[in-house]
Each structure stands twice: as C-alpha cells, then as structure tokens.
Amino acid sequence: MTSRRSPFDPGAHGLDANFQLTSYSDLKDFGAKVPQDELLKLLQTIKEPDGEKTAEEMVLQQPEYGIGNDCSIVPLQHGGLFLVQSTDFSYPVLDDPYIMGKIACADVLSDLYAMGIIECDNMLMLLAVPQTFSDKEREIVIPLIMQGFKDAASLAGTKIRGGQTVLNPWCTVGGIATSVCTPDKIVSPDNAVTGDVLVLTKPLGTMIALTARKWLSVPDKKKKLNALLTAEELERGYQEAVFNMCRLNSDAASLMATYNAHGATDVSGFGILGHAEALARCQKEEVSFAIHNLPIIAKMQHVAKGFIDFKLYQGRSPEISGGLLIAFPREQAASYCKEMDRRGFSAWIIGIVEKGNRTAKVIDKPRVIEVITKIL
C-alpha cells in the first residue's frame, strides 16, 4: 500500500539540523481544542432559530444542516442543487512539513466524506506562517507544506484554487472543501435507529503514537517508554499513525450509500467518544450509542496505560485525521467491512445503537482490537 517514510532530515533541505516544525505551536497534543461543552454554548450565538422549510426543501425532503454538524448543507437557489462545505485547520503534529500538509488536507476532506460526498469541486488553503520563521525557513518549509496539501487534494480528484496566507505567532494549516451536488448524493447523518451497529474505518491511537515519538527526546519519559515497548514497536506505531492520517476517507465514504449507512461523522480532536456524542445528539430517533470495541494501533494501548496523560480507554484521546464512525443496519455492516477489506483497508464493528436519550458512552473495560496496518 505504501512504503515507510524516512524521518524528515532538516539538514538535507538546507535547514538547521535542530529544526522542528512542532516547536512553532504551543497548542498541540491535548490542548488545541475548545472543550466540547463550551463549544456547544458558543455555537448557540450564531445558530439561526428553526423556521419553516422552503418549498424546495419540502419537495426534495432534504434537511438543511449547519452549526454543529461536520458540514453545512444548504439548498442553492437554482437547479435543485445543494452546497456542501466545511473548513478545518490543524497545528503541526509532526516535524515533516510535506506530510503535515497531506494530513491537513485529508482532515479537511473528511468532513465531506462523512456526508457520503466523494467528489470535491474546490478547495481553498488556509495557512498561517510563524512570525519567528527565518527567511530561509519560510522559503523551504512553506512550499513543502503546500505541496503536501496539493498532492493530497490531487489524490481526491480536486484542486486548490485560492485561500489565505497570513503571518501568525503559531503555524497552522487547513482549508475549505466545497462540493455542489444533488440531494441523492448526501448521506444524512441523523437516521440511526435502534438495532444499528457502529463501524470505525481507521484505528485509534494516532496522537499517542506521535507523542511517544516526541517523548524519545525527553530522558525520563524515554526511559519509561523503553520499559513498555521496543524501539522497533515505537517506530512502527509512528509509521502506522502517519500512514493512516495521510490516507483519505474516500473509499470508506464511497461505500456508505451502497450499504445503507444511517449517518456518520469523522473522528478527530474530540476523540472517538466526543464525536460519537456529537453524532448521537443530531439523531431524529431517541437512540444512544454504546462503544464496546476499540481498534488501536498495535502497542499504543500499552503507552496509554503507562502514562496518565492519555484517556484512550475513556474514548477521549484526540485523533488526527481519523476514520469515519458510521451507523449501519446490522445485516449490512459486516458486508461493508468485508468490502473494505477486499479493497485493502480495514473496518471494525465497534458498538451498537440502542434506545436512549441521544447520548454516547464507552462501556467499562472495552475490548481492545490490536491493529497492524499493512505497510509494505
């Protein structure tokens, strides 16, 4: 599927040997998100009051989604078309600028994919260049980030046609993804029913793998890590995290309608439980989600147990450019997972949809599925 990528060598690019992209943001790892309950309160400020549907919406029977969902989905004034749009950005989570660009692009596109949209008509790139970059760092690092973003967009079959680049105390990279489509191309996120099951399409533990790699340069934490995992296991975990973060969710999205998906979201900074809660809140039926299984990058569960910084088993460990969490009818979920496997990817049934009050939980002592990605 892909080859392991050699560690980024700043010197080979004409940079100082000690250059680290991650040093240009204090907000990384676990501190980059506004707490979810606070965010929900803030969003009420700009949320429009519910009103009557337009005649076009009633004819198309397609609800309008916006604040609090992965994408805004808005009926256009002409032609029975809908505008599907989302924006996202990330702080550097690793030191390779090219890979960071790819990850950021994949993360932006995932919001479209969560709605079953696999064709992106346009992307804009949003880039904040650190004020403290030297001229040389700016000339070398920024084009690498942009090239990674562009290459990921090309894999998605779309192009970058604009954006915004500014100076900022910290480095950020992200963008806006836009699609115009007919309503039959949209998989509504709110149709889960009792008896459905939950499927996840990428393993958890990405942030743990990245953080463990960084901790190898911290003597006391390196000693503790070495007691938990071998150097090879740590490197393998890092490589698997990079591979999965760069991988687009397009294949997972392309099969959602085929297997009658009842709703989905992508998994990122709020962890598997945070995003499950957001998806549960928007359901039309009175249901709740219960997560029983946690597919985790191999050995990362040992790192999570060995340090108090992670909340992996509680479903709160942040993910970067994670997979899709999808509700399927039980009888079709297994077929979906088999088809994903046939295409060279994995997907796991991780939980159930049951009658409830639109909440989500990870059960006590969830089952860990140790995942080894097929990296050639």
CSV table of C-alpha atoms in Angstrom, one decimal:
chain,number,residue,atom,x,y,z
A,1,MET,CA,0.0,0.0,0.0
A,2,THR,CA,2.8,2.4,0.8
A,3,SER,CA,6.4,2.3,1.9
A,4,ARG,CA,7.7,3.6,5.2
A,5,ARG,CA,8.8,7.2,5.1
A,6,SER,CA,12.3,8.1,6.3
A,7,PRO,CA,12.4,10.6,9.1
A,8,PHE,CA,12.4,14.2,7.9
A,9,ASP,CA,16.0,15.5,7.7
A,10,PRO,CA,16.1,19.2,8.1
A,11,GLY,CA,19.8,19.4,7.0
A,12,ALA,CA,19.0,17.7,3.7
A,13,HIS,CA,16.7,20.6,3.0
A,14,GLY,CA,19.2,23.3,3.9
A,15,LEU,CA,17.7,23.9,7.4
A,16,ASP,CA,19.3,23.9,10.8
A,17,ALA,CA,19.7,20.3,11.9
A,18,ASN,CA,17.7,21.0,15.0
A,19,PHE,CA,14.7,22.5,13.2
A,20,GLN,CA,11.3,21.1,14.5
A,21,LEU,CA,8.1,22.2,12.9
A,22,THR,CA,6.2,21.2,16.1
A,23,SER,CA,8.1,23.8,18.1
A,24,TYR,CA,6.1,26.5,16.2
A,25,SER,CA,2.9,25.9,18.1
A,26,ASP,CA,2.3,25.7,21.9
A,27,LEU,CA,-1.2,24.3,21.2
A,28,LYS,CA,-0.7,20.7,20.2
A,29,ASP,CA,-1.3,17.2,21.5
A,30,PHE,CA,-4.2,17.7,24.0
A,31,GLY,CA,-4.6,21.4,24.2
A,32,ALA,CA,-5.7,22.5,20.8
A,33,LYS,CA,-9.5,22.2,21.1
A,34,VAL,CA,-12.0,24.3,23.0
A,35,PRO,CA,-13.8,21.9,25.4
A,36,GLN,CA,-16.8,20.4,23.7
A,37,ASP,CA,-19.4,21.6,26.2
A,38,GLU,CA,-18.1,25.2,25.9
A,39,LEU,CA,-18.0,25.0,22.1
A,40,LEU,CA,-21.7,24.0,22.1
A,41,LYS,CA,-22.6,27.0,24.1
A,42,LEU,CA,-20.6,29.3,21.8
A,43,LEU,CA,-22.3,27.9,18.7
A,44,GLN,CA,-25.7,28.9,20.0
A,45,THR,CA,-24.6,32.6,19.4
A,46,ILE,CA,-24.6,32.1,15.7
A,47,LYS,CA,-27.2,29.4,15.3
A,48,GLU,CA,-30.3,30.5,13.5
A,49,PRO,CA,-33.7,29.8,15.0
A,50,ASP,CA,-35.6,26.9,13.4
A,51,GLY,CA,-38.0,28.2,10.8
A,52,GLU,CA,-40.3,26.8,8.2
A,53,LYS,CA,-38.8,24.9,5.3
A,54,THR,CA,-38.7,26.5,1.9
A,55,ALA,CA,-40.9,25.0,-0.8
A,56,GLU,CA,-37.8,23.5,-2.4
A,57,GLU,CA,-36.7,21.8,0.8
A,58,MET,CA,-40.1,20.3,1.3
A,59,VAL,CA,-40.1,18.9,-2.3
A,60,LEU,CA,-36.6,17.5,-2.0
A,61,GLN,CA,-37.2,16.2,1.5
A,62,GLN,CA,-33.6,17.1,2.4
A,63,PRO,CA,-32.9,18.8,5.7
A,64,GLU,CA,-30.6,21.7,6.0
A,65,TYR,CA,-27.5,21.1,8.2
A,66,GLY,CA,-25.2,23.7,9.6
A,67,ILE,CA,-24.0,24.6,13.0
A,68,GLY,CA,-22.7,21.6,15.0
A,69,ASN,CA,-22.5,19.2,12.0
A,70,ASP,CA,-19.5,18.1,10.0
A,71,CYS,CA,-20.6,20.2,7.0
A,72,SER,CA,-23.0,22.9,6.2
A,73,ILE,CA,-25.5,21.6,3.6
A,74,VAL,CA,-27.5,24.4,2.0
A,75,PRO,CA,-30.0,24.3,-0.8
A,76,LEU,CA,-29.0,26.6,-3.7
A,77,GLN,CA,-31.4,29.0,-5.3
A,78,HIS,CA,-31.3,27.2,-8.7
A,79,GLY,CA,-31.5,23.7,-10.1
A,80,GLY,CA,-32.3,21.5,-7.1
A,81,LEU,CA,-28.6,21.6,-6.1
A,82,PHE,CA,-27.0,21.7,-2.6
A,83,LEU,CA,-23.9,23.4,-1.5
A,84,VAL,CA,-21.9,21.2,0.9
A,85,GLN,CA,-19.0,22.9,2.6
A,86,SER,CA,-16.6,22.6,5.5
A,87,THR,CA,-13.5,24.1,7.0
A,88,ASP,CA,-10.8,22.8,9.3
A,89,PHE,CA,-7.2,23.5,10.3
A,90,SER,CA,-4.5,21.9,12.3
A,91,TYR,CA,-1.4,22.8,14.3
A,92,PRO,CA,1.7,20.9,13.4
A,93,VAL,CA,1.6,17.4,15.0
A,94,LEU,CA,4.9,16.2,13.4
A,95,ASP,CA,8.0,17.7,12.0
A,96,ASP,CA,7.8,16.7,8.3
A,97,PRO,CA,6.3,19.7,6.6
A,98,TYR,CA,5.2,17.8,3.5
A,99,ILE,CA,3.5,15.1,5.5
A,100,MET,CA,1.8,17.8,7.7
A,101,GLY,CA,0.4,19.3,4.5
A,102,LYS,CA,-1.1,15.9,3.4
A,103,ILE,CA,-2.6,15.3,6.8
A,104,ALA,CA,-4.2,18.7,7.0
A,105,CYS,CA,-5.8,18.3,3.5
A,106,ALA,CA,-7.1,14.8,4.4
A,107,ASP,CA,-8.6,16.2,7.6
A,108,VAL,CA,-10.4,18.9,5.7
A,109,LEU,CA,-11.8,16.5,3.2
A,110,SER,CA,-13.0,14.1,5.9
A,111,ASP,CA,-15.9,16.3,6.7
A,112,LEU,CA,-17.3,15.9,3.2
A,113,TYR,CA,-16.7,12.2,3.3
A,114,ALA,CA,-18.6,11.9,6.5
A,115,MET,CA,-21.7,13.1,4.5
A,116,GLY,CA,-21.0,10.4,1.8
A,117,ILE,CA,-19.8,13.1,-0.6
A,118,ILE,CA,-16.8,11.7,-2.6
A,119,GLU,CA,-16.4,14.5,-5.1
A,120,CYS,CA,-14.9,17.8,-4.0
A,121,ASP,CA,-15.4,20.6,-6.5
A,122,ASN,CA,-13.0,23.0,-5.0
A,123,MET,CA,-10.5,23.6,-2.1
A,124,LEU,CA,-9.1,26.7,-0.5
A,125,MET,CA,-6.0,26.5,1.6
A,126,LEU,CA,-5.6,28.5,4.9
A,127,LEU,CA,-2.0,28.8,6.1
A,128,ALA,CA,-0.5,30.8,9.0
A,129,VAL,CA,3.2,31.3,8.7
A,130,PRO,CA,5.1,31.7,12.0
A,131,GLN,CA,6.4,35.2,12.5
A,132,THR,CA,9.6,33.8,14.0
A,133,PHE,CA,10.4,31.8,10.9
A,134,SER,CA,13.6,33.0,9.3
A,135,ASP,CA,13.6,33.9,5.6
A,136,LYS,CA,15.2,30.6,4.8
A,137,GLU,CA,12.8,28.5,6.9
A,138,ARG,CA,9.8,30.3,5.2
A,139,GLU,CA,11.3,29.7,1.7
A,140,ILE,CA,11.8,26.0,2.4
A,141,VAL,CA,9.1,24.8,4.8
A,142,ILE,CA,6.1,26.6,3.5
A,143,PRO,CA,6.4,25.3,-0.1
A,144,LEU,CA,6.8,21.7,1.4
A,145,ILE,CA,3.5,22.1,3.4
A,146,MET,CA,1.7,23.5,0.3
A,147,GLN,CA,3.0,20.7,-1.9
A,148,GLY,CA,1.8,18.0,0.6
A,149,PHE,CA,-1.6,19.7,0.7
A,150,LYS,CA,-1.8,19.9,-3.1
A,151,ASP,CA,-0.8,16.3,-3.6
A,152,ALA,CA,-3.5,15.1,-1.2
A,153,ALA,CA,-6.0,17.2,-3.0
A,154,SER,CA,-4.9,15.7,-6.3
A,155,LEU,CA,-5.5,12.2,-4.9
A,156,ALA,CA,-9.0,13.3,-4.0
A,157,GLY,CA,-9.6,14.5,-7.6
A,158,THR,CA,-9.8,18.2,-6.7
A,159,LYS,CA,-7.7,21.3,-7.0
A,160,ILE,CA,-6.7,24.2,-4.8
A,161,ARG,CA,-7.9,27.5,-6.4
A,162,GLY,CA,-7.2,30.0,-3.7
A,163,GLY,CA,-7.1,30.6,0.0
A,164,GLN,CA,-5.4,32.9,2.5
A,165,THR,CA,-1.8,33.1,3.9
A,166,VAL,CA,-1.0,35.2,6.9
A,167,LEU,CA,1.7,35.8,9.5
A,168,ASN,CA,0.9,34.4,12.9
A,169,PRO,CA,2.6,33.6,16.2
A,170,TRP,CA,2.0,29.9,15.5
A,171,CYS,CA,1.9,27.7,12.5
A,172,THR,CA,-1.5,26.4,11.3
A,173,VAL,CA,-2.5,24.7,8.1
A,174,GLY,CA,-6.0,23.9,6.9
A,175,GLY,CA,-8.6,24.8,4.3
A,176,ILE,CA,-12.1,24.8,3.0
A,177,ALA,CA,-13.6,22.0,1.0
A,178,THR,CA,-16.7,22.6,-1.2
A,179,SER,CA,-19.0,20.3,-3.2
A,180,VAL,CA,-22.1,21.1,-5.2
A,181,CYS,CA,-24.3,18.0,-5.6
A,182,THR,CA,-27.9,16.7,-5.9
A,183,PRO,CA,-29.6,15.6,-2.6
A,184,ASP,CA,-29.4,11.9,-3.5
A,185,LYS,CA,-25.6,12.1,-3.1
A,186,ILE,CA,-25.8,13.1,0.5
A,187,VAL,CA,-25.9,10.6,3.3
A,188,SER,CA,-27.9,12.3,6.1
A,189,PRO,CA,-26.2,12.0,9.5
A,190,ASP,CA,-29.4,11.6,11.5
A,191,ASN,CA,-31.1,8.4,10.6
A,192,ALA,CA,-29.7,5.9,13.1
A,193,VAL,CA,-32.2,3.5,14.6
A,194,THR,CA,-32.3,1.0,17.4
A,195,GLY,CA,-30.5,-2.1,16.3
A,196,ASP,CA,-28.0,-0.5,14.1
A,197,VAL,CA,-24.3,-1.1,14.7
A,198,LEU,CA,-21.4,1.4,14.7
A,199,VAL,CA,-18.4,0.9,12.3
A,200,LEU,CA,-15.0,2.6,12.5
A,201,THR,CA,-12.7,2.8,9.5
A,202,LYS,CA,-9.3,3.8,10.9
A,203,PRO,CA,-7.6,2.6,14.1
A,204,LEU,CA,-7.3,4.9,17.2
A,205,GLY,CA,-4.1,5.9,18.9
A,206,THR,CA,-2.6,8.3,16.3
A,207,MET,CA,-1.9,11.1,18.8
A,208,ILE,CA,-0.4,8.6,21.3
A,209,ALA,CA,2.0,7.3,18.6
A,210,LEU,CA,3.1,10.8,17.6
A,211,THR,CA,3.5,11.9,21.2
A,212,ALA,CA,5.5,8.8,22.1
A,213,ARG,CA,7.9,9.5,19.2
A,214,LYS,CA,8.4,13.1,20.6
A,215,TRP,CA,9.0,11.7,24.1
A,216,LEU,CA,12.0,9.8,22.9
A,217,SER,CA,13.9,13.0,23.2
A,218,VAL,CA,12.8,13.5,26.9
A,219,PRO,CA,15.1,11.4,29.1
A,220,ASP,CA,12.7,10.5,31.9
A,221,LYS,CA,9.9,9.7,29.5
A,222,LYS,CA,12.2,7.8,27.1
A,223,LYS,CA,13.2,5.5,30.0
A,224,LYS,CA,9.6,4.8,30.8
A,225,LEU,CA,8.7,4.2,27.1
A,226,ASN,CA,11.6,1.8,26.7
A,227,ALA,CA,10.3,-0.3,29.5
A,228,LEU,CA,6.9,-0.6,27.7
A,229,LEU,CA,7.9,-1.0,24.1
A,230,THR,CA,10.9,-1.8,21.9
A,231,ALA,CA,12.3,0.9,19.7
A,232,GLU,CA,11.0,-1.0,16.7
A,233,GLU,CA,7.5,-1.1,18.1
A,234,LEU,CA,7.5,2.6,18.8
A,235,GLU,CA,8.7,3.4,15.3
A,236,ARG,CA,6.2,1.0,13.7
A,237,GLY,CA,3.4,2.7,15.7
A,238,TYR,CA,4.6,6.1,14.4
A,239,GLN,CA,4.7,4.9,10.8
A,240,GLU,CA,1.2,3.4,11.1
A,241,ALA,CA,-0.1,6.6,12.5
A,242,VAL,CA,1.4,8.7,9.7
A,243,PHE,CA,0.1,6.3,7.1
A,244,ASN,CA,-3.5,6.4,8.5
A,245,MET,CA,-3.5,10.1,9.0
A,246,CYS,CA,-2.5,10.7,5.4
A,247,ARG,CA,-5.0,8.2,4.0
A,248,LEU,CA,-8.2,9.8,2.6
A,249,ASN,CA,-11.5,8.5,3.8
A,250,SER,CA,-12.8,8.4,0.2
A,251,ASP,CA,-13.1,4.6,0.0
A,252,ALA,CA,-14.9,4.4,3.3
A,253,ALA,CA,-17.3,7.2,2.1
A,254,SER,CA,-17.9,5.7,-1.4
A,255,LEU,CA,-19.5,2.6,0.1
A,256,MET,CA,-21.7,4.3,2.7
A,257,ALA,CA,-24.8,4.7,0.4
A,258,THR,CA,-24.3,1.2,-1.1
A,259,TYR,CA,-24.6,-0.4,2.3
A,260,ASN,CA,-27.4,1.9,3.5
A,261,ALA,CA,-25.5,4.0,6.1
A,262,HIS,CA,-27.8,5.8,8.5
A,263,GLY,CA,-25.3,8.5,9.5
A,264,ALA,CA,-21.6,9.2,10.0
A,265,THR,CA,-19.0,11.6,11.4
A,266,ASP,CA,-15.3,11.7,11.2
A,267,VAL,CA,-13.1,11.2,14.3
A,268,SER,CA,-10.6,13.8,15.2
A,269,GLY,CA,-9.7,16.1,18.1
A,270,PHE,CA,-12.5,15.3,20.5
A,271,GLY,CA,-11.7,11.6,20.5
A,272,ILE,CA,-14.0,8.7,19.5
A,273,LEU,CA,-16.4,9.4,22.3
A,274,GLY,CA,-16.6,13.1,21.7
A,275,HIS,CA,-17.5,12.6,18.1
A,276,ALA,CA,-19.9,9.8,18.9
A,277,GLU,CA,-21.7,12.1,21.3
A,278,ALA,CA,-22.0,14.8,18.6
A,279,LEU,CA,-23.4,12.3,16.1
A,280,ALA,CA,-25.9,11.0,18.7
A,281,ARG,CA,-27.1,14.4,19.6
A,282,CYS,CA,-28.3,15.1,16.0
A,283,GLN,CA,-30.3,11.9,15.6
A,284,LYS,CA,-34.0,12.1,14.8
A,285,GLU,CA,-34.9,8.9,16.8
A,286,GLU,CA,-34.4,8.6,20.5
A,287,VAL,CA,-31.3,6.5,20.4
A,288,SER,CA,-27.9,6.3,22.2
A,289,PHE,CA,-24.6,4.8,21.1
A,290,ALA,CA,-22.6,2.3,23.1
A,291,ILE,CA,-19.0,1.6,22.1
A,292,HIS,CA,-17.8,-1.9,23.1
A,293,ASN,CA,-14.6,-2.3,21.0
A,294,LEU,CA,-11.6,0.0,20.5
A,295,PRO,CA,-9.4,-0.8,17.4
A,296,ILE,CA,-6.0,0.7,18.4
A,297,ILE,CA,-2.7,0.9,16.6
A,298,ALA,CA,-0.6,-2.0,17.9
A,299,LYS,CA,1.1,-1.5,21.2
A,300,MET,CA,-0.3,2.0,21.7
A,301,GLN,CA,-2.6,0.8,24.4
A,302,HIS,CA,0.5,-0.1,26.5
A,303,VAL,CA,1.7,3.5,26.2
A,304,ALA,CA,-1.8,4.7,27.2
A,305,LYS,CA,-1.7,2.5,30.2
A,306,GLY,CA,1.8,3.5,31.2
A,307,PHE,CA,1.1,7.2,31.2
A,308,ILE,CA,-1.6,9.3,32.9
A,309,ASP,CA,-1.7,11.8,30.1
A,310,PHE,CA,-4.0,9.8,27.8
A,311,LYS,CA,-7.7,8.9,28.1
A,312,LEU,CA,-7.7,6.3,25.4
A,313,TYR,CA,-10.0,3.8,27.2
A,314,GLN,CA,-12.4,6.5,28.0
A,315,GLY,CA,-12.7,7.5,24.3
A,316,ARG,CA,-11.2,11.0,24.9
A,317,SER,CA,-7.8,10.6,23.4
A,318,PRO,CA,-7.6,13.1,20.5
A,319,GLU,CA,-7.1,11.7,17.0
A,320,ILE,CA,-5.7,13.4,13.9
A,321,SER,CA,-7.3,12.8,10.5
A,322,GLY,CA,-9.1,9.8,11.9
A,323,GLY,CA,-11.5,7.4,10.3
A,324,LEU,CA,-15.3,7.6,9.8
A,325,LEU,CA,-17.7,6.5,12.5
A,326,ILE,CA,-20.7,5.1,10.7
A,327,ALA,CA,-24.1,3.7,11.8
A,328,PHE,CA,-25.2,0.8,9.6
A,329,PRO,CA,-28.1,-1.7,9.7
A,330,ARG,CA,-26.6,-4.7,11.5
A,331,GLU,CA,-27.0,-7.0,8.5
A,332,GLN,CA,-25.2,-4.7,6.2
A,333,ALA,CA,-22.3,-3.6,8.4
A,334,ALA,CA,-20.5,-6.9,8.0
A,335,SER,CA,-20.8,-6.7,4.2
A,336,TYR,CA,-19.4,-3.2,4.4
A,337,CYS,CA,-16.4,-4.4,6.4
A,338,LYS,CA,-15.7,-7.3,4.0
A,339,GLU,CA,-15.8,-4.9,1.0
A,340,MET,CA,-13.4,-2.6,2.8
A,341,ASP,CA,-11.1,-5.5,3.4
A,342,ARG,CA,-11.3,-6.5,-0.2
A,343,ARG,CA,-10.1,-3.1,-1.2
A,344,GLY,CA,-7.1,-3.4,1.2
A,345,PHE,CA,-8.5,-1.4,4.1
A,346,SER,CA,-9.9,-2.4,7.5
A,347,ALA,CA,-13.1,-1.5,9.2
A,348,TRP,CA,-14.5,-2.8,12.5
A,349,ILE,CA,-17.9,-3.1,14.2
A,350,ILE,CA,-17.2,-1.3,17.4
A,351,GLY,CA,-20.6,-0.7,19.0
A,352,ILE,CA,-24.4,-0.7,18.9
A,353,VAL,CA,-27.2,1.8,18.6
A,354,GLU,CA,-29.8,1.3,21.4
A,355,LYS,CA,-32.9,3.1,22.6
A,356,GLY,CA,-31.8,6.1,24.6
A,357,ASN,CA,-31.6,9.9,25.0
A,358,ARG,CA,-29.2,10.8,22.2
A,359,THR,CA,-26.0,10.2,24.3
A,360,ALA,CA,-22.9,8.0,23.8
A,361,LYS,CA,-20.7,6.0,26.0
A,362,VAL,CA,-17.7,3.7,26.0
A,363,ILE,CA,-18.5,0.7,28.2
A,364,ASP,CA,-16.4,-0.2,31.2
A,365,LYS,CA,-13.5,-2.4,30.1
A,366,PRO,CA,-13.9,-2.2,26.3
A,367,ARG,CA,-12.4,-4.8,24.2
A,368,VAL,CA,-9.1,-3.8,22.5
A,369,ILE,CA,-8.6,-4.8,18.9
A,370,GLU,CA,-4.8,-4.5,18.2
A,371,VAL,CA,-4.4,-3.3,14.7
A,372,ILE,CA,-1.3,-3.8,12.5
A,373,THR,CA,-1.8,-1.8,9.3
A,374,LYS,CA,-0.5,-3.4,6.1
A,375,ILE,CA,2.5,-1.2,5.4
A,376,LEU,CA,4.8,-2.7,2.7
